[in-house]
Coordinates of C-alpha atoms in Angstrom, one line a residue:
X10 CA -40.1 -21.9 -34.1
X11 CA -37.8 -25.4 -34.9
X12 CA -35.1 -22.9 -37.1
X13 CA -34.6 -20.7 -33.6
X14 CA -34.2 -23.4 -31.2
X15 CA -31.0 -24.8 -33.7
X16 CA -29.9 -20.7 -34.1
X17 CA -30.1 -20.5 -29.9
X18 CA -28.4 -24.2 -29.8
X19 CA -25.3 -23.3 -32.3
X20 CA -25.2 -19.6 -31.0
X21 CA -25.1 -21.4 -27.3
X22 CA -22.2 -24.2 -28.4
X23 CA -20.1 -21.8 -29.9
X24 CA -19.9 -19.1 -27.4
X25 CA -18.9 -22.2 -25.0
X26 CA -15.9 -23.4 -27.7
X27 CA -14.6 -20.4 -28.3
X28 CA -14.0 -19.5 -24.9
X29 CA -10.6 -22.5 -25.9
X30 CA -9.5 -19.2 -28.2
X31 CA -9.6 -16.8 -25.2
X32 CA -5.7 -16.1 -24.8
X33 CA -4.7 -16.2 -21.2
X34 CA -1.2 -14.3 -20.5
X35 CA 0.6 -15.3 -17.3
X36 CA 2.8 -12.1 -16.1
X37 CA 6.0 -13.0 -14.4
X38 CA 6.4 -12.5 -11.0
X39 CA 8.8 -9.8 -11.6
X40 CA 7.6 -8.0 -14.0
X41 CA 4.6 -7.7 -11.1
X42 CA 7.2 -6.5 -8.9
X43 CA 8.9 -4.1 -11.1
X44 CA 5.0 -2.5 -12.4
X45 CA 4.4 -2.2 -8.6
X46 CA 8.0 -0.4 -7.9
X47 CA 7.5 3.6 -7.3
X48 CA 8.4 5.5 -10.3
X49 CA 8.7 9.2 -11.2
X50 CA 5.5 9.9 -13.0
X51 CA 3.5 8.1 -10.2
X52 CA 1.5 11.5 -7.3
X53 CA 2.9 10.9 -4.0
X54 CA 0.4 11.4 -1.1
X55 CA -0.4 15.2 -0.3
X56 CA -2.2 18.2 2.0
X57 CA -4.3 20.4 -0.2
X58 CA -1.9 23.0 0.8
X59 CA 0.6 21.2 -1.3
X60 CA -1.0 20.9 -4.3
X61 CA -0.5 25.0 -5.2
X62 CA 3.2 24.0 -6.5
X63 CA 3.5 22.6 -10.2
X64 CA 6.5 20.5 -9.5
X65 CA 5.9 17.0 -7.9
X66 CA 9.3 17.2 -6.5
X67 CA 7.9 20.7 -4.7
X68 CA 4.3 19.2 -3.8
X69 CA 6.3 15.9 -1.9
X70 CA 8.6 18.8 -0.1
X71 CA 6.0 20.6 0.6
X72 CA 4.1 17.2 2.0
X73 CA 7.0 16.4 4.0
X74 CA 7.7 19.1 5.7
X75 CA 4.3 19.9 6.7
X76 CA 3.9 16.3 7.9
X77 CA 7.0 16.8 10.7
X78 CA 5.6 19.9 11.7
X79 CA 2.4 18.7 12.2
X80 CA 4.0 15.8 14.1
X81 CA 6.1 18.3 15.8
X82 CA 3.8 20.3 17.4
X83 CA 1.7 17.8 18.0
X84 CA 4.8 16.1 20.8
X85 CA 5.9 19.3 21.8
X86 CA 1.8 19.7 22.6
X87 CA 1.6 17.3 25.3
X88 CA 3.5 16.3 28.5
X89 CA 6.3 13.5 28.0
X90 CA 7.7 12.3 31.7
X91 CA 10.4 9.7 32.2
X92 CA 11.9 8.6 35.8
X93 CA 15.5 8.1 34.4
X94 CA 17.3 10.9 31.8
X95 CA 18.7 9.4 28.7
X96 CA 18.9 10.8 24.7
X97 CA 17.9 8.5 22.6
X98 CA 15.8 7.5 19.3
X99 CA 13.5 5.4 17.6
X100 CA 12.1 4.8 14.0
X101 CA 8.3 5.6 13.5
X102 CA 6.8 4.3 9.8
X103 CA 3.5 5.8 9.5
X104 CA 1.4 4.2 6.6
X105 CA -1.2 6.7 4.4
X106 CA -3.4 4.7 3.5
X107 CA -5.8 4.7 0.2
X108 CA -8.3 7.1 1.8
X109 CA -5.4 9.4 3.2
X110 CA -5.3 8.3 6.7
X111 CA -2.8 8.1 8.8
X112 CA -1.6 5.4 11.1
X113 CA 1.3 3.9 13.0
X114 CA 2.4 1.0 11.2
X115 CA 5.5 0.1 13.1
X116 CA 7.6 1.4 15.8
X117 CA 11.7 0.1 16.0
X118 CA 12.6 0.4 19.6
X119 CA 16.6 -0.7 19.7
X120 CA 16.7 1.2 23.2
X121 CA 13.7 0.1 24.2
X122 CA 12.0 4.2 24.7
X123 CA 8.9 3.2 25.0
X124 CA 9.4 1.3 28.4
X125 CA 11.3 4.6 30.0
X126 CA 8.5 7.4 28.7
X127 CA 5.6 7.1 30.5
X128 CA 2.3 6.9 27.8
X129 CA 4.7 7.8 25.1
X130 CA 2.8 5.3 22.3
X131 CA -0.3 5.9 23.3
X132 CA 0.1 9.3 22.9
X133 CA 2.5 9.1 19.7
X134 CA -0.6 7.5 17.9
X135 CA -2.8 9.6 19.0
X136 CA -0.8 12.6 17.3
X137 CA -0.4 10.8 14.4
X138 CA -4.5 9.5 14.2
X139 CA -5.4 13.3 14.9
X140 CA -3.4 14.6 11.4
X141 CA -5.3 16.0 9.0
X142 CA -6.5 14.0 5.9
X143 CA -3.7 13.7 2.6
X144 CA -4.1 13.5 -0.5
X145 CA -3.9 9.8 -1.1
X146 CA -0.8 9.0 -2.9
X147 CA -1.4 7.3 -7.0
X148 CA -0.1 4.8 -8.6
X149 CA 0.0 6.0 -12.0
X150 CA 0.2 2.9 -14.4
X151 CA -2.6 1.6 -12.6
X152 CA -4.5 4.5 -11.8
X153 CA -5.5 4.2 -8.5
X154 CA -4.7 4.6 -4.9
X155 CA -2.6 2.9 -2.6
X156 CA -1.2 2.8 0.6
X157 CA 2.2 4.3 1.8
X158 CA 4.8 4.7 4.3
X159 CA 7.3 6.8 5.5
X160 CA 9.9 6.1 8.0
X161 CA 10.2 9.1 10.4
X162 CA 13.6 8.9 13.2
X163 CA 12.2 10.5 16.3
X164 CA 14.9 11.6 18.9
X165 CA 14.2 12.0 22.6
X166 CA 15.5 13.5 25.6
X167 CA 14.7 13.1 28.6
X168 CA 16.7 15.2 31.3
X169 CA 16.2 14.4 35.3
X170 CA 14.9 17.9 36.4
X171 CA 15.6 16.8 40.3

């Protein structure tokens, strides 16, 4: 019985000492950034109907066109009102999360369109949140789904109909 206690003690001692031999490698920050950059092998987000394309560029084009058509249709279906006439543009940053859900990340509104158009921000948010779930982007070098952002310029022309 004593023999097993000593073997257990020596095994335990050896396991603590062997921790010194583990090689912990620090990866420089610039290498992490480089590995995080989007590469040609990575899978962009997609919709089910775009998966029939074998070429990644064709899938991406299908996804972008479908996304633009869905947002355009959604905006055309709502009533947009403004007390003043104007023609302007704002930029919407749309985020597609790891689960394929859409959300507005930020809105660049240099000409303050959101102030001029009644309820436009809430209506735009509703249109984006009601988009169908996408297949999320896949970062192939780490094998995990990632959040991605798209920049969408939106031109608005309001005409006073008095």
